[in-house]
Coordinates of C-alpha atoms in Angstrom, one line a residue:
M22 CA 12.1 42.9 -41.1
N23 CA 12.9 39.3 -42.2
Y24 CA 11.7 38.2 -45.5
P25 CA 8.0 37.5 -44.8
V26 CA 7.6 34.0 -46.2
S27 CA 10.1 31.1 -45.6
V28 CA 8.6 27.6 -45.2
Y29 CA 10.8 24.7 -46.2
S30 CA 9.5 22.1 -43.8
E31 CA 6.4 21.0 -41.8
I32 CA 8.4 20.8 -38.5
G33 CA 10.9 23.6 -38.3
K34 CA 10.5 25.9 -35.3
L35 CA 7.5 28.1 -35.9
E36 CA 8.7 31.7 -36.2
S37 CA 5.7 33.6 -37.7
V38 CA 2.1 32.4 -38.2
L39 CA -1.2 33.7 -39.5
V40 CA -4.5 33.1 -37.5
K41 CA -8.0 34.5 -37.5
R42 CA -9.8 34.9 -34.2
P43 CA -13.4 33.6 -34.5
G44 CA -15.8 36.6 -34.8
R45 CA -19.4 37.6 -35.3
E46 CA -19.5 35.5 -38.5
L47 CA -20.2 32.5 -36.2
E48 CA -23.3 34.3 -34.9
N49 CA -24.7 34.4 -38.4
L50 CA -24.9 30.6 -38.5
T51 CA -28.4 29.2 -38.1
P52 CA -29.6 25.7 -38.7
E53 CA -31.2 26.8 -42.0
Y54 CA -28.0 28.1 -43.5
M55 CA -25.5 25.9 -41.7
E56 CA -25.0 23.2 -44.3
G57 CA -24.5 25.7 -47.1
L58 CA -21.8 27.4 -45.1
L59 CA -20.0 24.0 -44.5
F60 CA -20.8 23.6 -40.8
D61 CA -22.3 20.6 -39.0
D62 CA -23.0 22.5 -35.8
I63 CA -23.0 26.0 -34.4
P64 CA -20.1 27.0 -32.1
A65 CA -20.7 29.1 -29.1
L66 CA -18.8 32.2 -30.0
P67 CA -17.6 33.4 -26.5
V68 CA -16.2 29.9 -25.8
A69 CA -14.7 29.5 -29.2
Q70 CA -12.9 32.8 -28.8
Q71 CA -11.6 31.7 -25.4
E72 CA -10.3 28.5 -26.8
H73 CA -8.7 30.3 -29.8
D74 CA -7.0 32.8 -27.5
A75 CA -5.6 29.9 -25.5
F76 CA -4.3 28.3 -28.7
V77 CA -2.6 31.6 -29.7
Q78 CA -1.0 31.9 -26.3
V79 CA 0.6 28.4 -26.7
L80 CA 2.1 29.5 -29.9
R81 CA 3.4 32.8 -28.4
D82 CA 4.8 31.0 -25.3
R83 CA 6.9 28.9 -27.7
G84 CA 8.3 32.0 -29.4
A85 CA 6.1 32.4 -32.5
E86 CA 5.0 35.8 -33.8
V87 CA 1.3 35.6 -34.2
L88 CA -0.3 37.7 -36.9
Y89 CA -4.1 38.1 -37.3
L90 CA -5.7 38.0 -40.8
E91 CA -8.2 40.7 -39.8
N92 CA -5.5 43.1 -38.8
L93 CA -3.2 42.5 -41.8
S94 CA -6.2 42.9 -44.2
A95 CA -7.2 46.2 -42.6
E96 CA -3.6 47.5 -42.7
A97 CA -3.3 46.5 -46.3
L98 CA -6.3 48.5 -47.3
D99 CA -5.0 51.6 -45.4
A100 CA -1.6 51.3 -47.1
N101 CA -2.8 52.3 -50.6
P102 CA -5.6 54.8 -51.5
A103 CA -6.8 52.5 -54.3
A104 CA -6.9 49.4 -52.2
R105 CA -10.2 50.0 -50.4
T106 CA -12.2 50.7 -53.6
E107 CA -10.6 47.8 -55.4
F108 CA -11.2 45.4 -52.5
V109 CA -14.9 46.3 -52.2
A110 CA -15.4 46.0 -55.9
D111 CA -13.9 42.5 -55.8
I112 CA -16.0 41.4 -52.9
L113 CA -19.2 42.6 -54.5
E114 CA -18.4 40.9 -57.8
E115 CA -17.7 37.6 -56.0
S116 CA -20.7 37.8 -53.7
G117 CA -23.0 36.9 -56.6
H118 CA -26.7 36.8 -56.3
T119 CA -26.9 37.6 -52.6
V120 CA -26.2 41.3 -53.3
G121 CA -29.4 41.3 -55.3
G122 CA -28.9 44.5 -57.3
Y123 CA -27.9 46.5 -54.2
E124 CA -24.2 46.8 -55.1
D125 CA -24.3 50.6 -54.8
L126 CA -26.0 50.5 -51.4
V127 CA -23.5 48.0 -50.0
K128 CA -20.5 49.7 -51.6
E129 CA -21.5 53.1 -50.1
Y130 CA -21.9 51.5 -46.7
L131 CA -18.6 49.6 -46.7
L132 CA -16.5 52.6 -48.0
S133 CA -18.0 54.8 -45.2
L134 CA -16.3 52.6 -42.6
P135 CA -12.8 52.7 -41.3
S136 CA -10.8 49.8 -42.7
P137 CA -10.9 47.5 -39.6
E138 CA -14.7 47.8 -39.5
L139 CA -15.0 47.3 -43.3
I140 CA -13.0 44.1 -43.0
D141 CA -15.1 42.9 -40.0
E142 CA -18.3 43.6 -41.9
V143 CA -17.2 41.7 -44.9
M144 CA -16.0 38.7 -42.8
C145 CA -19.1 38.5 -40.6
G146 CA -21.6 39.1 -43.4
I147 CA -24.0 42.0 -44.0
R148 CA -27.5 41.5 -43.0
K149 CA -30.2 43.2 -45.0
S150 CA -31.7 44.6 -41.8
R151 CA -28.4 46.4 -41.1
L152 CA -28.8 48.5 -44.2
N153 CA -32.6 48.7 -44.4
A154 CA -33.0 49.5 -48.1
P155 CA -35.9 51.9 -48.7
P156 CA -39.0 50.0 -50.0
S157 CA -39.0 52.1 -53.2
T158 CA -35.6 50.7 -54.1
R159 CA -36.5 47.0 -53.6
G160 CA -36.2 44.9 -56.8
L161 CA -37.9 41.7 -57.9
Q162 CA -35.2 39.4 -56.5
D163 CA -35.4 41.0 -53.1
L164 CA -39.2 40.7 -53.1
M165 CA -39.0 37.0 -54.1
D166 CA -36.2 36.1 -51.8
R167 CA -37.2 38.4 -48.9
R168 CA -36.6 35.7 -46.3
Y169 CA -32.9 35.4 -47.1
P170 CA -31.2 37.7 -44.5
F171 CA -27.9 38.6 -46.1
Y172 CA -26.6 40.9 -48.8
L173 CA -23.1 39.4 -48.1
D174 CA -22.9 35.9 -46.8
P175 CA -20.8 35.4 -43.7
M176 CA -17.5 33.6 -43.8
P177 CA -17.5 31.4 -40.7
N178 CA -14.7 29.2 -42.0
L179 CA -12.1 32.0 -41.9
Y180 CA -10.6 30.9 -38.6
F181 CA -9.2 28.0 -40.6
T182 CA -6.5 30.1 -42.1
R183 CA -4.6 27.1 -43.5
D184 CA -6.8 26.6 -46.6
P185 CA -7.1 29.9 -48.6
A186 CA -3.4 30.2 -49.0
A187 CA -0.3 28.1 -48.4
S188 CA 3.3 29.1 -47.8
I189 CA 5.7 27.0 -49.9
G190 CA 9.4 27.9 -49.8
N191 CA 9.7 31.6 -50.2
G192 CA 6.3 32.0 -52.0
M193 CA 2.6 31.2 -51.6
S194 CA -0.2 29.6 -53.5
I195 CA -3.3 31.7 -53.4
N196 CA -6.0 29.1 -53.7
R197 CA -9.2 28.6 -55.6
M198 CA -11.4 27.1 -52.9
Y199 CA -13.5 24.0 -53.6
A200 CA -16.8 25.3 -52.2
E201 CA -18.4 28.6 -53.3
A202 CA -19.1 29.4 -49.6
R203 CA -15.3 29.8 -49.1
R204 CA -14.2 31.2 -52.5
R205 CA -13.9 34.8 -51.3
E206 CA -11.6 33.9 -48.4
S207 CA -8.5 33.9 -50.5
L208 CA -9.1 37.5 -51.5
F209 CA -7.7 38.7 -48.1
M210 CA -4.3 37.2 -48.7
R211 CA -4.1 38.5 -52.2
Y212 CA -4.6 42.0 -50.8
V213 CA -2.1 41.4 -48.0
L214 CA 0.6 40.4 -50.4
K215 CA -0.2 43.2 -52.8
Y216 CA -0.5 46.1 -50.5
H217 CA 0.6 45.4 -46.9
P218 CA 3.9 47.3 -46.1
D219 CA 5.5 44.2 -44.6
F220 CA 4.8 42.0 -47.6
A221 CA 4.4 44.2 -50.8
P222 CA 8.0 45.5 -51.0
H223 CA 9.3 41.9 -51.1
D224 CA 7.2 40.9 -54.2
V225 CA 6.4 37.5 -52.7
P226 CA 6.1 34.9 -55.5
I227 CA 2.6 33.5 -56.1
W228 CA 3.1 30.0 -57.4
L229 CA -0.6 29.5 -58.1
D230 CA -3.2 32.2 -58.1
R231 CA -6.9 32.1 -57.1
D232 CA -8.2 32.9 -60.6
Q233 CA -7.0 29.5 -62.0
H234 CA -9.7 27.1 -63.0
Y235 CA -9.1 24.2 -60.7
W236 CA -9.6 24.0 -57.0
I237 CA -6.9 23.4 -54.4
E238 CA -6.8 24.1 -50.6
G239 CA -4.0 24.6 -48.2
G240 CA -5.0 21.7 -45.9
D241 CA -3.8 19.4 -48.7
E242 CA -0.4 21.1 -49.1
L243 CA 2.4 19.8 -47.0
V244 CA 6.1 20.8 -47.2
L245 CA 8.0 17.6 -46.4
T246 CA 11.5 18.8 -47.1
A247 CA 13.3 21.7 -48.8
D248 CA 13.0 20.0 -52.2
T249 CA 9.7 18.0 -51.9
I250 CA 6.1 18.9 -51.2
A251 CA 3.2 16.5 -50.7
I252 CA -0.3 17.3 -51.9
G253 CA -3.4 15.4 -51.2
V254 CA -5.7 14.6 -54.1
S255 CA -8.9 14.9 -52.1
Q256 CA -12.4 16.1 -52.0
R257 CA -11.2 19.7 -52.1
T258 CA -8.0 19.5 -54.2
S259 CA -8.1 18.4 -57.8
A260 CA -5.4 16.7 -59.8
P261 CA -5.2 19.4 -62.5
A262 CA -4.5 22.0 -59.9
I263 CA -1.6 19.9 -58.5
E264 CA -0.2 19.7 -62.0
N265 CA -0.4 23.4 -62.5
L266 CA 1.3 24.1 -59.1
A267 CA 4.0 21.6 -59.8
R268 CA 4.7 23.1 -63.3
N269 CA 4.9 26.6 -61.9
L270 CA 7.2 25.6 -59.0
F271 CA 9.6 23.8 -61.3
A272 CA 9.7 26.7 -63.7
R273 CA 10.1 29.6 -61.2
Q274 CA 12.3 28.4 -58.4
K275 CA 15.3 26.1 -57.8
H276 CA 14.7 24.4 -54.4
I277 CA 11.5 22.3 -54.8
N278 CA 11.9 19.7 -57.6
R279 CA 9.5 17.0 -56.6
V280 CA 5.8 16.9 -55.8
L281 CA 4.2 13.8 -54.3
A282 CA 0.4 13.5 -55.1
L283 CA -1.2 11.3 -52.4
E284 CA -4.7 10.1 -53.3
I285 CA -7.1 10.0 -50.3
P286 CA -10.8 9.1 -50.2
E287 CA -13.0 12.0 -51.3
T288 CA -15.3 12.2 -48.2
R289 CA -16.4 14.9 -45.8
A290 CA -14.6 13.3 -43.0
F291 CA -11.3 13.2 -44.9
M292 CA -11.7 16.6 -46.6
H293 CA -8.0 17.4 -46.6
L294 CA -4.7 15.5 -46.4
D295 CA -3.9 17.1 -43.1
T296 CA -7.0 15.7 -41.5
V297 CA -5.6 12.2 -41.9
F298 CA -1.8 12.7 -42.2
T299 CA 0.6 15.2 -40.7
M300 CA 4.4 15.3 -40.2
V301 CA 5.4 15.8 -36.6
N302 CA 9.2 15.0 -36.5
Y303 CA 12.1 14.1 -38.7
N304 CA 10.8 10.6 -39.3
Q305 CA 7.4 10.6 -37.6
F306 CA 3.9 11.2 -38.9
T307 CA 0.4 10.9 -37.5
I308 CA -1.9 8.9 -39.8
H309 CA -5.5 7.8 -39.9
P310 CA -5.2 4.1 -40.9
A311 CA -8.4 4.2 -42.9
I312 CA -6.6 5.9 -45.8
Q313 CA -4.3 2.9 -46.4
N314 CA -5.2 -0.3 -48.1
D315 CA -4.9 -3.7 -46.4
D316 CA -1.1 -3.8 -47.1
G317 CA -0.5 -0.4 -45.7
G318 CA -0.2 1.2 -49.1
L319 CA -1.5 4.4 -50.6
N320 CA -1.7 5.6 -54.2
I321 CA 1.3 8.0 -54.7
Y322 CA 2.2 9.8 -57.9
T323 CA 5.7 11.4 -58.0
I324 CA 5.7 14.4 -60.2
E325 CA 9.0 15.8 -61.6
A326 CA 9.9 18.2 -64.4
D327 CA 10.3 16.6 -67.8
P328 CA 10.9 19.1 -70.7
D329 CA 10.5 16.4 -73.3
S330 CA 6.9 15.6 -72.2
P331 CA 4.0 17.4 -73.8
R332 CA 2.8 18.3 -70.3
G333 CA 6.3 19.3 -69.1
L334 CA 6.0 16.8 -66.3
S335 CA 6.8 13.1 -65.6
F336 CA 4.5 10.9 -63.4
T337 CA 5.7 7.8 -61.5
H338 CA 3.2 5.7 -59.7
N339 CA 3.7 3.5 -56.6
D340 CA 1.7 2.5 -53.6
D341 CA 4.6 2.2 -51.1
L342 CA 3.9 5.0 -48.6
V343 CA 6.6 4.0 -46.2
G344 CA 9.3 3.4 -48.8
T345 CA 8.5 6.7 -50.6
L346 CA 8.7 8.7 -47.3
K347 CA 11.9 7.0 -46.3
S348 CA 13.5 7.9 -49.6
T349 CA 12.2 11.4 -49.6
L350 CA 13.3 12.1 -46.1
G351 CA 16.6 10.2 -46.3
V352 CA 15.8 8.1 -43.2
D353 CA 16.3 4.4 -42.4
E354 CA 13.3 4.1 -40.1
L355 CA 9.8 5.6 -40.3
D356 CA 7.3 5.9 -37.4
L357 CA 3.7 6.2 -38.5
I358 CA 1.6 6.9 -35.4
P359 CA -2.0 5.7 -35.9
C360 CA -4.9 8.0 -34.9
G361 CA -6.8 6.4 -32.1
G362 CA -4.1 3.7 -31.6
G363 CA -5.4 1.9 -34.7
D364 CA -8.7 0.8 -33.0
P365 CA -11.3 1.3 -35.8
L366 CA -13.9 2.9 -33.6
V367 CA -11.5 5.1 -31.6
A368 CA -9.7 6.1 -34.8
A369 CA -12.9 7.1 -36.5
R370 CA -14.1 9.1 -33.5
E371 CA -10.8 10.9 -32.9
Q372 CA -10.2 11.6 -36.6
W373 CA -13.6 13.2 -36.9
N374 CA -12.5 15.4 -34.0
D375 CA -9.2 16.2 -35.7
G376 CA -7.0 13.8 -33.8
S377 CA -4.7 13.6 -36.9
N378 CA -4.7 17.4 -37.5
T379 CA -1.7 18.1 -35.4
L380 CA 0.4 21.3 -35.7
A381 CA 4.2 20.8 -35.3
I382 CA 5.7 24.0 -33.9
A383 CA 9.2 22.4 -33.6
P384 CA 10.6 19.0 -34.3
G385 CA 8.8 16.6 -32.1
V386 CA 6.6 19.3 -30.5
V387 CA 2.9 19.3 -31.5
V388 CA -0.3 21.1 -30.6
T389 CA -3.4 19.0 -30.4
Y390 CA -7.0 19.0 -29.1
S391 CA -7.2 17.6 -25.5
R392 CA -10.3 15.7 -26.4
N393 CA -8.3 13.2 -28.5
Y394 CA -6.8 11.6 -25.5
V395 CA -6.0 8.2 -27.0
S396 CA -4.1 9.6 -29.9
N397 CA -2.3 12.2 -27.6
E398 CA -1.2 9.5 -25.2
L399 CA 0.1 7.4 -28.0
M400 CA 2.1 10.3 -29.4
R401 CA 3.7 10.8 -26.0
Q402 CA 4.6 7.1 -25.9
H403 CA 6.3 7.7 -29.3
G404 CA 8.5 10.4 -27.7
L405 CA 6.6 13.6 -28.8
E406 CA 5.9 16.6 -26.6
V407 CA 2.2 17.1 -26.9
L408 CA 0.8 20.6 -26.0
E409 CA -3.0 20.2 -25.5
I410 CA -5.6 22.9 -26.1
T411 CA -9.3 22.7 -25.5
G412 CA -11.4 22.7 -28.6
S413 CA -14.9 21.8 -27.7
E414 CA -16.3 24.7 -29.8
L415 CA -13.6 25.2 -32.3
V416 CA -13.8 21.6 -33.5
R417 CA -17.5 22.1 -34.5
G418 CA -16.1 23.7 -37.7
R419 CA -14.3 20.4 -38.5
G420 CA -10.8 21.6 -38.1
G421 CA -7.9 21.3 -35.7
P422 CA -4.7 23.2 -34.8
R423 CA -3.0 22.8 -38.2
C424 CA -6.2 24.0 -39.9
M425 CA -6.2 27.1 -37.7
S426 CA -2.7 28.2 -38.5
Q427 CA -0.9 29.3 -41.7
P428 CA 2.9 29.5 -41.1
F429 CA 4.7 32.4 -42.8
R430 CA 8.1 31.5 -41.5
R431 CA 9.8 28.4 -40.0
E432 CA 13.3 28.0 -38.9
S433 CA 15.5 25.9 -41.1
I434 CA 16.0 22.4 -39.8
V435 CA 19.2 20.4 -39.7
Q436 CA 18.9 16.7 -38.9

């Protein structure tokens, strides 16, 4: 097969992509536990699955190989006799207090399952009622917290495959997630890279691993060109993590030599850079105007290698978003397409429903939610081909087409 990871742009024709079909984990959302699991509402699972299937079909119709996280994870566990035991041990260790002293019970249950069922159980969460621990084995924590229904919390955010790991060049960052509710998600990609027969033989470089101290998420990581990536300093990605990633990239590979750190407001609505800013063509971006100052500027820090600096890096500040992008892309003109047409109310509404979270599957070809009709029409007026999908239930998790896709390979682009 081709080398499994090759992403040197945001817009090259999508060749291979990772997704996760919404599953029973969404049925373990209730109003009481919704906020802690980072949801504002509860999607209707059958409809969400239909919408996701339609999204996947659009990608396939345009020639992309679609790989499912749940399948890759199960295949990785079956590829090595040690993988299953190791994976279950990691899951139990990172599940914290919810296991409540029942590690042996949960471990025995999970290891009794075929790998696809094991992965499904871990993803959807294990209810206490499913294992029905004998009364004689119940400890103090279980008695005190008897109303809490889970030994393992569900992972309802998994269908947003963009965040736990990010393809950059020929390697990946395996991310330490901001919220504890999502921390375990990046374990799946660690095991895929380590054990899956389509990935393990290639020894895919890991630019930043999930055990580092600072949080970073893939929704903030954008590959602008073969030599420059942009990373949002956001609610869910910290400045020290960006420094660590930049330092590792500069030391371990030759192509990427510049990181642009873009500072965006740390709010729930603007949780990642790709919820307010995405690249859709050689010189075109969608943008939510609310992230810019009155002069159209944005705090940008250009990070480059500097062996003479104590940190090994140099930092250059400017607030000229347009000028920086022109210089980076080598273009004379830049087209920033405002979410909602720039109308403050429309922009706020459509950005909340991921009007700026577009997925480019080829230069000038984007996948969007149909509900953001003002932004979609404006993109068409700017010459883009807009492929609309329904997202009435998918959007309840606060993510759009880019959030739901993690490219493994994109075709090289020539302007």
